[in-house]
Structures are given as C-alpha cells and as structure tokens.
Coordinates of C-alpha atoms and ligand atoms in Angstrom, one line a residue:
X880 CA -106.6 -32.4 111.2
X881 CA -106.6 -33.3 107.9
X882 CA -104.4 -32.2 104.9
X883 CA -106.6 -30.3 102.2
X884 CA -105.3 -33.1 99.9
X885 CA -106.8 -36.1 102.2
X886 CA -110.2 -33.8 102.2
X887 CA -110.1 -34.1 98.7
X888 CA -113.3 -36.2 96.6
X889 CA -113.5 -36.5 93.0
X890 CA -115.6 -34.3 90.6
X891 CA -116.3 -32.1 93.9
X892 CA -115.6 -28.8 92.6
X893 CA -116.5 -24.8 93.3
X894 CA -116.0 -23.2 90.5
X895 CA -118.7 -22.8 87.5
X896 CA -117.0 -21.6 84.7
X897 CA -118.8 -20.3 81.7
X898 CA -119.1 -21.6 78.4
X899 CA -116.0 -21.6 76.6
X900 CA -115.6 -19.6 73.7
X901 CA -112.5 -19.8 72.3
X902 CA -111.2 -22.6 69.8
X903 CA -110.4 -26.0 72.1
X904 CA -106.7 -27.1 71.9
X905 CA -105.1 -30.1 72.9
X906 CA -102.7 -29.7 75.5
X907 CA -99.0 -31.6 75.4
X908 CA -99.1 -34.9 76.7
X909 CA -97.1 -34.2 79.6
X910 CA -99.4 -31.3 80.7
X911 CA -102.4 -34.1 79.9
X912 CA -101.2 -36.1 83.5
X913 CA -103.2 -35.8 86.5
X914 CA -102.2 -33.1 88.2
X915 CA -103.5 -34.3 91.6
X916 CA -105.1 -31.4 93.0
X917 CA -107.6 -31.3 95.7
X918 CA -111.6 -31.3 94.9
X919 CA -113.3 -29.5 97.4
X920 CA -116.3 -27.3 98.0
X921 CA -116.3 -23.9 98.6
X922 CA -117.9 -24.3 102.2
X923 CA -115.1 -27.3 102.5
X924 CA -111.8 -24.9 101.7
X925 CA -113.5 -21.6 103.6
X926 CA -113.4 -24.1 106.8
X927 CA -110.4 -26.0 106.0
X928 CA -108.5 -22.7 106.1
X929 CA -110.4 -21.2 108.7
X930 CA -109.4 -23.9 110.7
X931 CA -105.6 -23.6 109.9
X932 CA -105.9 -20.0 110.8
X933 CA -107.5 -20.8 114.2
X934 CA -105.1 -23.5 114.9
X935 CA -101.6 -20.9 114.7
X936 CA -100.9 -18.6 117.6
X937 CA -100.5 -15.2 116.8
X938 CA -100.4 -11.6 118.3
X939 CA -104.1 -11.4 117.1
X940 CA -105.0 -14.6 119.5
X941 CA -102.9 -13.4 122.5
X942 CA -99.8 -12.6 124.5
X943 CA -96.7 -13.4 122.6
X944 CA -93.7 -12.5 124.5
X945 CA -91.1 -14.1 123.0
X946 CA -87.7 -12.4 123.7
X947 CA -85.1 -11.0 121.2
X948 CA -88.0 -11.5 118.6
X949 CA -90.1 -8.4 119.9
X950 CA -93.6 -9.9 118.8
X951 CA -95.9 -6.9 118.8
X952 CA -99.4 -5.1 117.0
X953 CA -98.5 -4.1 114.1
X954 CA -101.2 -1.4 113.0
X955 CA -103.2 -2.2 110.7
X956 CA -103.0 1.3 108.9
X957 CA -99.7 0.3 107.9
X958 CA -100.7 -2.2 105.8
X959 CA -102.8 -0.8 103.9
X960 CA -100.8 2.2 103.1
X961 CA -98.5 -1.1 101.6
X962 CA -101.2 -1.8 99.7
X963 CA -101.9 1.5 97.6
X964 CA -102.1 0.5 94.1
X965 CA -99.3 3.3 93.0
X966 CA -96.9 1.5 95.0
X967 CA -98.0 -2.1 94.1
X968 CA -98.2 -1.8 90.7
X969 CA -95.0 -0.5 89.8
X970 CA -92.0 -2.4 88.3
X971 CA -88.4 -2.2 89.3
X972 CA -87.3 -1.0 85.6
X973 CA -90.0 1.8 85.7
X974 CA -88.6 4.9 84.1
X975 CA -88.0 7.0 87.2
X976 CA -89.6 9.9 86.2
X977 CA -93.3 7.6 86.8
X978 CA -92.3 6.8 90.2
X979 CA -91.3 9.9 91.8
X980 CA -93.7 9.6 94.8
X981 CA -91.6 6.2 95.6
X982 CA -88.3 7.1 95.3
X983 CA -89.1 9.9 97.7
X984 CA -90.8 7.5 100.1
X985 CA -87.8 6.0 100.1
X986 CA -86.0 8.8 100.3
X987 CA -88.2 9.9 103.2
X988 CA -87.8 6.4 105.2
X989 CA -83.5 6.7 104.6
X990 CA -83.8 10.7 106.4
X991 CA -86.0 9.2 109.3
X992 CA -83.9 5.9 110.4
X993 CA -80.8 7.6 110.0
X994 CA -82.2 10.0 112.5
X995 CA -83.0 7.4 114.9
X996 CA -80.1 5.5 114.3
X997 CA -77.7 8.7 114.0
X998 CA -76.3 7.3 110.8
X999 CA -75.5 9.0 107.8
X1000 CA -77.0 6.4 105.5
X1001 CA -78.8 3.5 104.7
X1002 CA -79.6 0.9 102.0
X1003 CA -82.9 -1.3 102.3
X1004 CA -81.2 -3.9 99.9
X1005 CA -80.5 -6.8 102.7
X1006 CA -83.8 -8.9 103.5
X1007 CA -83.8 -10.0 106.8
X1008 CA -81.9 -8.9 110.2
X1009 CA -79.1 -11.5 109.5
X1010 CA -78.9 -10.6 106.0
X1011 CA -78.4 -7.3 107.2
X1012 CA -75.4 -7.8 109.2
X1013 CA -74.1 -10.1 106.5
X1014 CA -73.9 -6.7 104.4
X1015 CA -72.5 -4.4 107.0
X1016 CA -69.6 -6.9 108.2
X1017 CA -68.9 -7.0 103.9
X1018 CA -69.1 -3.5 104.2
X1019 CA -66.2 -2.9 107.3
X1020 CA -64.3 -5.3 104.9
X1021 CA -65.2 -3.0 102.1
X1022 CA -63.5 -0.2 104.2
X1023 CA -60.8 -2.0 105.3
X1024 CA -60.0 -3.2 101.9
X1025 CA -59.9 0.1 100.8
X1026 CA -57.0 1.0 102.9
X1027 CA -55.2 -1.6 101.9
X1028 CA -55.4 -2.8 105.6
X1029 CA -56.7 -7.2 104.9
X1030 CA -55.3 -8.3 107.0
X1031 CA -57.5 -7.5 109.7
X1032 CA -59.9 -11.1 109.5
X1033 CA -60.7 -11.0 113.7
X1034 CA -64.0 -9.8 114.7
X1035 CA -65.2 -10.1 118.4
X1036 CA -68.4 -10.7 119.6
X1037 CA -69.6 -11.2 123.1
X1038 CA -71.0 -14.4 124.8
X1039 CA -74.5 -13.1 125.1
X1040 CA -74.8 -12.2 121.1
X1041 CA -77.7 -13.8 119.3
X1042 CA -76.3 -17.0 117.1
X1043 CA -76.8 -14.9 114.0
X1044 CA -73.7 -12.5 115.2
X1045 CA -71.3 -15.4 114.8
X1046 CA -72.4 -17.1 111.6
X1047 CA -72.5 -14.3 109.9
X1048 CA -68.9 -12.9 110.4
X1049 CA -67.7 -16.6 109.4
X1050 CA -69.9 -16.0 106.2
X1051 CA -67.7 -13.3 105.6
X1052 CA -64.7 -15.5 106.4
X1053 CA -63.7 -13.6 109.7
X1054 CA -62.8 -15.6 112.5
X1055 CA -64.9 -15.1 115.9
X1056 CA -63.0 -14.2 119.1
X1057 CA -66.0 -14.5 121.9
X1058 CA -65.3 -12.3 124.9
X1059 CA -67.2 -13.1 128.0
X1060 CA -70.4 -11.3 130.0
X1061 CA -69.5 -10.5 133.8
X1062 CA -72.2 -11.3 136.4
X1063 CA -74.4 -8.2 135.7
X1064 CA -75.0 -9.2 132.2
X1065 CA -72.0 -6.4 130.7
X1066 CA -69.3 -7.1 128.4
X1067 CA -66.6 -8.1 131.0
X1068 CA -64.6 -5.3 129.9
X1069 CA -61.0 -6.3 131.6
X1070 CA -61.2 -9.4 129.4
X1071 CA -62.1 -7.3 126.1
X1072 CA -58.9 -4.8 126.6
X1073 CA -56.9 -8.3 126.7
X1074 CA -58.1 -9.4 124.0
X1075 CA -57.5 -5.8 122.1
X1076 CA -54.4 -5.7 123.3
X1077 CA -53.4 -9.5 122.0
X1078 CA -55.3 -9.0 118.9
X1079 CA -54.6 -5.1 118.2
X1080 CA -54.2 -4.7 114.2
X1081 CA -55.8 -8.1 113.3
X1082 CA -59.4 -6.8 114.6
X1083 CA -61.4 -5.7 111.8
X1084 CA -64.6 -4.8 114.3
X1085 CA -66.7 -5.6 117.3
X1086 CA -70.4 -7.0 116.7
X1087 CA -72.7 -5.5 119.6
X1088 CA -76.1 -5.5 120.3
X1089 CA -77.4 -2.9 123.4
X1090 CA -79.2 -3.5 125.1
X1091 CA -77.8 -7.0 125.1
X1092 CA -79.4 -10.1 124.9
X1093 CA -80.0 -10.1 128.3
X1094 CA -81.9 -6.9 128.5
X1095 CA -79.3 -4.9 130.0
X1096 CA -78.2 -1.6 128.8
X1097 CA -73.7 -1.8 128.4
X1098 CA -73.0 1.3 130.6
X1099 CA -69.6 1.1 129.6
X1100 CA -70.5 1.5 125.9
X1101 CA -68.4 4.4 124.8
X1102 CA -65.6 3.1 126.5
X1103 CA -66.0 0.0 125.1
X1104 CA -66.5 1.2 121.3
X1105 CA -63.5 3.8 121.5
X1106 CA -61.0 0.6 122.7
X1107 CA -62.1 -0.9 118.8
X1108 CA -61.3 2.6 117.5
X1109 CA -58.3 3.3 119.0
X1110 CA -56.7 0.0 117.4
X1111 CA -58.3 1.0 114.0
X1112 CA -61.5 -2.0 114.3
X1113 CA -64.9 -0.5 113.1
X1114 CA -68.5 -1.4 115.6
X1115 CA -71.2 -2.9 113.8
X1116 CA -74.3 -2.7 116.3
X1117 CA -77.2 -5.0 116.1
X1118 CA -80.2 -3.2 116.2
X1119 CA -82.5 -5.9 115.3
X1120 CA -84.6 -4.9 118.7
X1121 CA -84.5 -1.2 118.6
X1122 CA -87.9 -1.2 120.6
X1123 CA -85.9 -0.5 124.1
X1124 CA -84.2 2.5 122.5
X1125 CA -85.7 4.1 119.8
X1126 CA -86.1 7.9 120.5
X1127 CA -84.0 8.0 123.4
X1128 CA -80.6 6.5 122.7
X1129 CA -79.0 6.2 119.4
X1130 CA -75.9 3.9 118.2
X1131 CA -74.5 6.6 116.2
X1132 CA -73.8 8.4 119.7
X1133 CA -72.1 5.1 121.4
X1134 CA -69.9 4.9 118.6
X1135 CA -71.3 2.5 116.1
X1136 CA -70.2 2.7 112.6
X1137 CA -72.8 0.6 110.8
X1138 CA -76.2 -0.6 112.0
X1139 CA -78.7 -2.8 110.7
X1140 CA -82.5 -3.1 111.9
X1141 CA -84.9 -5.2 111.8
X1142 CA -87.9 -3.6 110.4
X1143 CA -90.1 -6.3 110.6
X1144 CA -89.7 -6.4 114.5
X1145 CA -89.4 -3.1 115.7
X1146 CA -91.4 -1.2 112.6
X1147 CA -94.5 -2.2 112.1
X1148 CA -94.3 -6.1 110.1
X1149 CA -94.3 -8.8 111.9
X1150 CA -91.3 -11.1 112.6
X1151 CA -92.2 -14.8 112.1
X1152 CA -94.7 -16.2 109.9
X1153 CA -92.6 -16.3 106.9
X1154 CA -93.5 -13.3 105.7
X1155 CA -91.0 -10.8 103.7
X1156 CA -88.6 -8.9 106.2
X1157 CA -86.1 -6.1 105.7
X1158 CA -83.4 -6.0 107.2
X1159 CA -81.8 -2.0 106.1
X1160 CA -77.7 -1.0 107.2
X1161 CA -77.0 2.2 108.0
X1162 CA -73.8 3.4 108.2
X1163 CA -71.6 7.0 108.7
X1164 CA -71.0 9.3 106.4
X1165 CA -67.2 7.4 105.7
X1166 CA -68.5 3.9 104.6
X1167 CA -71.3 5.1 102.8
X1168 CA -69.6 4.9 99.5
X1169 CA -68.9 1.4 99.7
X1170 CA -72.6 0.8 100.7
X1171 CA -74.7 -2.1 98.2
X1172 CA -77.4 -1.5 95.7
X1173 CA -78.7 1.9 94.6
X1174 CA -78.9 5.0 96.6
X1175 CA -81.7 7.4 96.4
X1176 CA -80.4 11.4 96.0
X1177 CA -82.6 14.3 95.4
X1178 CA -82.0 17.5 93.0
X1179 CA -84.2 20.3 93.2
X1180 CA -87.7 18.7 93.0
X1181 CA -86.5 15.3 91.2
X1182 CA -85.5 11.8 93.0
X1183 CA -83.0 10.2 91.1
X1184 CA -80.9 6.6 91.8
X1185 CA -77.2 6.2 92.0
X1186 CA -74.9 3.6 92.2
X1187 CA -71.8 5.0 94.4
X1188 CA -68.5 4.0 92.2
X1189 CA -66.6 2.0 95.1
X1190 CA -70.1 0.0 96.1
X1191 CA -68.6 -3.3 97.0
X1192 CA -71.8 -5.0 95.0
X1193 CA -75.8 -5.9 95.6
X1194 CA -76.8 -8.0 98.1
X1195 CA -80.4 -8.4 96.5
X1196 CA -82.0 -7.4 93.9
X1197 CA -83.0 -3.7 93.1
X1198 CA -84.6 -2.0 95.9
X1199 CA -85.2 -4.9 98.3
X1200 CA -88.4 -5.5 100.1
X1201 CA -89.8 -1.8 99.5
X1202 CA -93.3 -2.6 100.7
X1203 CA -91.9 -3.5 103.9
X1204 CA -89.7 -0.4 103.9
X1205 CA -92.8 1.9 103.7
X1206 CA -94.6 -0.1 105.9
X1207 CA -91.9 1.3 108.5
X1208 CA -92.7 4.9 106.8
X1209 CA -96.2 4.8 107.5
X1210 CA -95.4 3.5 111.4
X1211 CA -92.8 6.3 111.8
X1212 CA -95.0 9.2 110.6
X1213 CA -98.0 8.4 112.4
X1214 CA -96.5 8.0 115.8
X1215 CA -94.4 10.9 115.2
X1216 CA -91.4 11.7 116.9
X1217 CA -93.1 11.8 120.6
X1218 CA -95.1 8.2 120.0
X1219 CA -91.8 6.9 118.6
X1220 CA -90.0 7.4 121.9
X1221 CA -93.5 6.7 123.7
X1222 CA -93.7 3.3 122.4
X1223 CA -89.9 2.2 123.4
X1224 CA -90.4 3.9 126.9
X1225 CA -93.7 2.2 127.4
X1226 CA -92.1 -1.0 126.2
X1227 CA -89.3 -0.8 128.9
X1228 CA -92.0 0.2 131.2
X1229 CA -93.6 -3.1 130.2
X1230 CA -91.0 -5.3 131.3
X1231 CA -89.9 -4.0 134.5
X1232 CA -93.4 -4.2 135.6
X1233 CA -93.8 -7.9 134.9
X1234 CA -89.9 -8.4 135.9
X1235 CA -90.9 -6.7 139.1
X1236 CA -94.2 -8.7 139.3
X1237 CA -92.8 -11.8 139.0
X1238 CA -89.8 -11.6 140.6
X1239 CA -91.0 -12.8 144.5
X1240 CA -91.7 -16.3 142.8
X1241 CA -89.1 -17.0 140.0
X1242 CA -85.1 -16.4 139.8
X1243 CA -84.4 -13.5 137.7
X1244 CA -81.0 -14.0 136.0
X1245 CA -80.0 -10.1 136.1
X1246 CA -81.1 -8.2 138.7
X1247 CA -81.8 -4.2 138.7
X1248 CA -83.8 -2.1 135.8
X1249 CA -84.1 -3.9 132.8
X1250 CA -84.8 -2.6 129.3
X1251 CA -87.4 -4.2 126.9
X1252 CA -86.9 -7.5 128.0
X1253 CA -85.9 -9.5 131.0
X1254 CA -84.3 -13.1 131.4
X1255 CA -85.8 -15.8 134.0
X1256 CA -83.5 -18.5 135.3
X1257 CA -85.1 -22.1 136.5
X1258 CA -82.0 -23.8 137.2
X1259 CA -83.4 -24.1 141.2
X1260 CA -86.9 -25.2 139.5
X1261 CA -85.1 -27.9 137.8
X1262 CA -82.6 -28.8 140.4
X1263 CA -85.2 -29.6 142.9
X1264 CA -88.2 -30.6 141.6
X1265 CA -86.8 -31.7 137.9
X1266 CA -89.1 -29.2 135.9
X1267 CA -87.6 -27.1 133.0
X1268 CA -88.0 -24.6 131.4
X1269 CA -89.6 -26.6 128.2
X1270 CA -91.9 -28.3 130.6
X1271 CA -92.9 -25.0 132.3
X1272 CA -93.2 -23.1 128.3
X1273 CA -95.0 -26.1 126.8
X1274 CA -97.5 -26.3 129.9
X1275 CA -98.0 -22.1 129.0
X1276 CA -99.4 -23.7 125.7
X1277 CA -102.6 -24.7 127.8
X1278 CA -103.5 -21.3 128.7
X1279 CA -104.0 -19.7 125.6
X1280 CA -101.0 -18.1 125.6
X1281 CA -97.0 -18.5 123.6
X1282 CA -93.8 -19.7 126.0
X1283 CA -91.2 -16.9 125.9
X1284 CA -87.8 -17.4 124.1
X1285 CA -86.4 -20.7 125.5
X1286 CA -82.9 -21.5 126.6
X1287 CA -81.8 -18.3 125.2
X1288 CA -79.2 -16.7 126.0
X1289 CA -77.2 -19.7 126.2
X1290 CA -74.9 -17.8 128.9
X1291 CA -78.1 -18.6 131.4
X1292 CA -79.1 -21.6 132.1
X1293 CA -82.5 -22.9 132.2
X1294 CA -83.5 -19.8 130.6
X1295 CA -87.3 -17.9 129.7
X1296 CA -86.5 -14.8 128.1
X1297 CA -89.7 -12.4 128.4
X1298 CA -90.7 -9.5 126.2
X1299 CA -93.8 -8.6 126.8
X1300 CA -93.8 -5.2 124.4
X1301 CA -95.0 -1.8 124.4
X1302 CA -98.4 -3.1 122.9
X1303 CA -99.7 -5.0 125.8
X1304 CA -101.9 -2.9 128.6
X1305 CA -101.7 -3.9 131.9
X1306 CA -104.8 -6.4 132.2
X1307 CA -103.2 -8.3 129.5
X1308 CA -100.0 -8.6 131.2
X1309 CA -101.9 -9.4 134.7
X1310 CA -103.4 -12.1 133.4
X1311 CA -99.9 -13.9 132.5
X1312 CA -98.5 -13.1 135.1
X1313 CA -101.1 -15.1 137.4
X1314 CA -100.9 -17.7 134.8
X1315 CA -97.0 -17.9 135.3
X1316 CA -97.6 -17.8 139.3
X1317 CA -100.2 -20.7 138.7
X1318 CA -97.7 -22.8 136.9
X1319 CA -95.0 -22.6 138.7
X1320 CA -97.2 -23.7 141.8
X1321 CA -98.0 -26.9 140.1
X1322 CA -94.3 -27.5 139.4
X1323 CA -94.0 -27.4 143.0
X1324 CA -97.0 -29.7 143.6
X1325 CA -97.3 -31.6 141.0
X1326 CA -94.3 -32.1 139.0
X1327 CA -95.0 -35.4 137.0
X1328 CA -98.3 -33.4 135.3
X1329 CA -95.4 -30.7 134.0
X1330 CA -93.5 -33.5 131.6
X1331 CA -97.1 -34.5 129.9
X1332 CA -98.4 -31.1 129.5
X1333 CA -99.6 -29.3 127.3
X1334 CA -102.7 -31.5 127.2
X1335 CA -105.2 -29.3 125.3
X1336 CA -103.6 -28.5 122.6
X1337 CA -104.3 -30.1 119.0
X1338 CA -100.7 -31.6 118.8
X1339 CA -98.7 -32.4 122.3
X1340 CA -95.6 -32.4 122.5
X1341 CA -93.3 -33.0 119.3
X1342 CA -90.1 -34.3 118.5
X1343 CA -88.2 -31.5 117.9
X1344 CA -85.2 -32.6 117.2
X1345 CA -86.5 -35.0 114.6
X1346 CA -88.5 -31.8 112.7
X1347 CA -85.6 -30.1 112.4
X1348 CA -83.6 -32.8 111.2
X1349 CA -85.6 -34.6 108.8
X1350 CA -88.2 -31.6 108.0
X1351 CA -90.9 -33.4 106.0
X1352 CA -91.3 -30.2 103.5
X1353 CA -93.8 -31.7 100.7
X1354 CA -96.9 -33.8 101.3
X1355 CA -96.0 -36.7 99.0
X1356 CA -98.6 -37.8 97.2
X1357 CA -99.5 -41.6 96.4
Ligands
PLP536 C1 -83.9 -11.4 115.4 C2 -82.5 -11.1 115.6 C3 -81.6 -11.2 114.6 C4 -81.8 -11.8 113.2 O1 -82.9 -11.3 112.5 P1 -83.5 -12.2 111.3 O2 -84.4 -11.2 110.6 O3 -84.3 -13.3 112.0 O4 -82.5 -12.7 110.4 C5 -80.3 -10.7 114.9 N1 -80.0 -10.2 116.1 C6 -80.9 -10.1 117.1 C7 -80.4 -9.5 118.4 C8 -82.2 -10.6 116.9 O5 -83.1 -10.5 117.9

C-alpha cells in the first residue's frame, strides 16, 4: 500500500475555496517554501484512509484476546457522553463557578472507584497505567518521607509482575528485590518472609497485582500484605486489569494501601491505539494528603478544588485526561452496581470456558479455576515438532483473528496468554477455539508451513527486532 504522500499528483486538489475577499499579503520567505503536502482527490483520501482503517485489527473486526491488556467493546454510549459540548468546550482555568456539572462528575467518578477499589481517594492526574504506579510508589515515598523513615529504598515485586512494576520503582530510585512464583502460579510465600525478614526496615512496599499475571487469584493475600505491614512497608496493588474482580473483591480489603487502574482497559476506552489513557491512584484515607494535583471537595451544593498542603507535587497537568475519566463515569452508571460485578463474573466465566475447552489439546501452564485470563504453555509443541508460540500466533493472523499476549509471563515458557473478556458470547469464542484446535493440528502435520505463515496477510512476517530498534518514525521526503 502506498503512503498518501506517494499517492500524491500535482495540482490534484479537493477543496474549492471561494473568492477571497480580504486584502492579499505576501507571506515570509520562509513560509513561501514548498511545503510538500499531498494532492489528492476527495474519492482518493476517503479510500486511502478507508483502506488504512480496514488494514488494522481491532475489537470492531474480531476476537482480540490479548492477555494483561483486557481488549474489550467499549460502548459506544460512552463516547458520546465524552463528547457533550459542556464538557468539551471547557478550559482548565475556567472560573469554577461555570463548571460545576464537571467538577461533580468528577467528584462523582472519585466516590464510585474508591468504592470498587475500597480506597479512600483518588486523583485522575497520572495518564497511563504505568504512569499511575509511577505516582503511587512517589506517593509511599511521600509517606515514608514524612516520618522521617528514607531510608527505606527496597521494594519487592514478584517474578510474574508485568515489566512496568520494576521500571517504575527504579524511576523512583528504589531498588527491586524479585521474589519467586511457586508451581501454582502464587507468590512463593516461604521465600517472601526470607526476604522480609533479611530486608525488614529497608522495605518501603510490595508491588502486587491479583489476580496475577498468570490469572490466578493469591489465596494467601492477606497474609501476604500484613508480613509488609508488620515491618512498616506500604502495598501498592496493580489494578490495571480490574475486569476479574470488580464488584466482587476489592484491594482495599486485602490490604492495599494505594491502587492505580487502568481506565482505559477495564472502563470503557480502549487500551492500544494510541489513544489518551488514564491511569487514576487511589489510596487510604492516611496518604491521601500527600496525593498529586487537585482534589475535588464539595460544600453544601458547590464543588470546589484544593490542593492538600503536604501534596508531594503534579504528575500532569491540571485535571489529567478528564474525558477519559467520564468515559469511565458513564460505563459505571449505566451497568450499575449489578452489571459491574456481571461483567467481571461473565469475564471469568469467559476464560475458564475456553481454558476448559481447550485444555484436552494444549498444555495449560496453571491448572485449576482461573480468573479473567489463562496462560498456555508450548514448550512440548516446540520441543517436538520445533513450532512456537510466534509461529502458532502469527499463523492466527490468517484467520481473521489477533495472537494472544506472547511470551508473557516470562516465568512460562513458550507462553500464549489468553483473555478472551466478558464481551465475547459464546459463538464468538467457539469459533477460536476450533481455529486454535485447527492450528495446532497442522503444527503436528505440517510443521515447515507454521515458520512461513501468515500467508494472507498484507505484510508477512516482520523484523521485529529491527522496528523496534531503528523505528523509522517520519516518511522522509525527497
Ligand atoms: C497494562 C498493564 C500495565 C501498564 O499500563 P499502561 O497504561 O500500558 O502503562 C501495568 N500493569 C499491568 C498488570 C498491565 O496489564
């Protein structure tokens, strides 16, 4: 396909402008050189972009399971509440007296994901998920700080975390102690009280995320969040997949101190696409004065914004992504507090039907109940017929349908990490199924075809390694 700018002829051109009417002035020299943009039709960019569009795989195309990433419908209702003029056509320096009905929206949207959460507060500042836990790690250091307690700089994460858990405490200059998973996909709890117990007053928190990675629930959760407490740590909880447990479990209850979601998985934007995100903390009731940005409180009948005197700073500007944040609003209130527990139960549901469905042909790499997700291993696969698990996702490519999460969590190998949501009925999820049965056949009888695949697709395979090196980022002109 070619670029817009290849498309491009001279003097072809869509627009008819009228007569100008206005004096004619000559523009600076500089603004005089060709500017070198396309010349197209109208027809010509309606079916360049049209094509673009068609050629991108999205939840609107078909089944998107991709693990830790929780790639579902997003209503369309909730958009379009986004896109109400009062909200749009606002500006952050507004006196606050004109945008009332936002602040309380705001307001609103704090009350509802601390109940979910069972925080005390939140701020929308931080953008994305991993932005989020940037801010809530500065915000335990915030706390500890406070008590003149620095030098706590250890924070432990597990084995199964997602990479973001990691980087983001050494943004915050803490040093990572990884503790390891035991074989049913738990923290390996014998090896975290050693590590409490070397560690003791040098542990500023624990970054978790349950379920885990692995889409397994940490049954010994309060056990494991009261050994941080008891040596004066804080727990920071990664809820950027709250789809397995909102409505029916809530981190406040383990233990967790902060949180931070991922709104654009779990509430209603979609993740990927390079869209705007938000990525809110919430924390309890004792760290919320050290919380970023503004805070919305309420007196009498008027919303008014304060900034708490020990906030450790902003993380963004003003409000962050608010749009997004309502977005969330509008998915909470019209699914209500039944459909919000409906939707994580039905995703849960979901994956244990296709784990289940699945399992009498591929290895699963956890057995028992999972939650919303469930991890495939095909180290056997590989080991005796020399197919992995990119040959088996890029061959998924020519059905019409995306590859799961690949080769993550790193903790099992030859990994396909499948989440096939709450938003998927059971036809949908029948028909991938057979297409992952059908696959895996001609791994077994055809193994050479598995390396070439996909073969219908408009590029093959690509270089991976080489795109994420050397990204070429800017057509360069001649
Ligand atoms: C997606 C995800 C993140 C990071 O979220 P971003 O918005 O992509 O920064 C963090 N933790 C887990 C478990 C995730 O699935």
């Amino acid at each position: 396909m070619n670029l817009i700018f290849e498309q491009s002829t001279q003097n072809h051109q869509c627009s008819i402008l009228p007569p100008c009417d206005v004096p004619k002035v000559e523009l600076p020299t500089k603004r005089q050189e060709n500017l070198n943009l396309p010349e197209l039709s109208e027809n010509e960019i309606s079916r360049h972009y049209t094509q673009l569009a068609e050629n991108v795989h999205g939840v609107n195309n078909g089944f998107y399971p991709l693990g830790s990433c929780t790639m579902k419908y997003n209503p369309k209702i909730d958009e379009e509440v986004a896109s109400f003029k009062g909200f749009t056509n606002i500006h952050p320096l507004q006196d606050r007296k004109t945008v009332q009905g936002v602040l309380e929206a705001i307001s609103l949207a704090n009350d509802y994901l601390c109940e979910i959460t069972g925080m005390d507060k939140m701020t929308f500042q931080p953008a994305a998920g991993a932005h989020g836990e940037f801010s809530g790690l500065l915000l335990i250091k915030a706390y500890h700080k406070s008590r003149n307690d620095e030098k706590r700089h250890k924070i432990i994460v597990p084995d199964s975390a997602h990479g973001t858990n990691p980087a983001s405490a050494s943004m915050v200059n803490y040093d990572v102690i990884s503790v390891p998973s035991s074989s049913d996909g738990c923290v390996d709890i014998e090896a975290l009280k050693a590590v409490v117990a070397k560690e003791g007053e040098n542990i500023a928190g624990l970054m978790l995320t349950n379920p885990n990675t692995v889409g397994i629930f940490d049954k010994n959760i309060l056990e494991i969040t009261k050994l941080i407490h008891d040596v004066g740590g804080l727990c920071y909880y990664d809820g950027a997949n709250l789809n397995a447990v909102m409505g029916w479990a809530r981190p406040g209850d383990m233990g967790f101190d902060v949180v931070h979601l991922n709104l654009h998985k779990t509430f209603a934007t979609p993740h990927g696409g390079g869209g705007p995100g938000s990525g809110p903390i919430g924390c309890k009731a004792f760290l919320q004065e050290f919380l970023p940005g503004y805070q919305v409180v309420q007196k009498d009948d008027y919303f008014d914004l304060v900034r708490y005197e020990k906030s450790y700073g902003m993380v963004k500007e003003f409000y962050g992504h608010f749009l997004v944040v309502l977005k969330a609003l509008a998915y909470i209130m019209t699914l209500g507090k039944e459909g919000i527990s409906e939707a994580s139960a039905n995703a849960v549901l979901n994956a244990n039907y296709m784990k289940q469905e699945l399992s009498d042909t591929f290895n699963m790499a956890y057995d028992g109940i999972c939650m919303h997700e469930f991890v495939m291993s095909l180290e056997q696969l590989k080991h005796d017929y020399n197919v992995s698990a990119l040959d088996v996702a890029k061959a998924m490519l020519d059905y019409g349908i995306h590859p799961p999460t690949m080769y993550f969590p790193l903790i099992v190998h030859e990994a396909l990490m499948v989440e096939p949501t709450e938003t998927e009925g059971k036809a949908q999820m029948d028909e991938a199924i057979k297409i992952y049965k059908e696959i895996y056949k001609t791994a077994i009888e055809n193994p050479d075809i598995m390396h070439e695949m996909p073969l219908n697709t408009v590029v093959r395979r690509l270089d991976e390694v080489l795109a994420a090196r050397k990204p070429i980022l800017r057509y360069q002109a001649e």
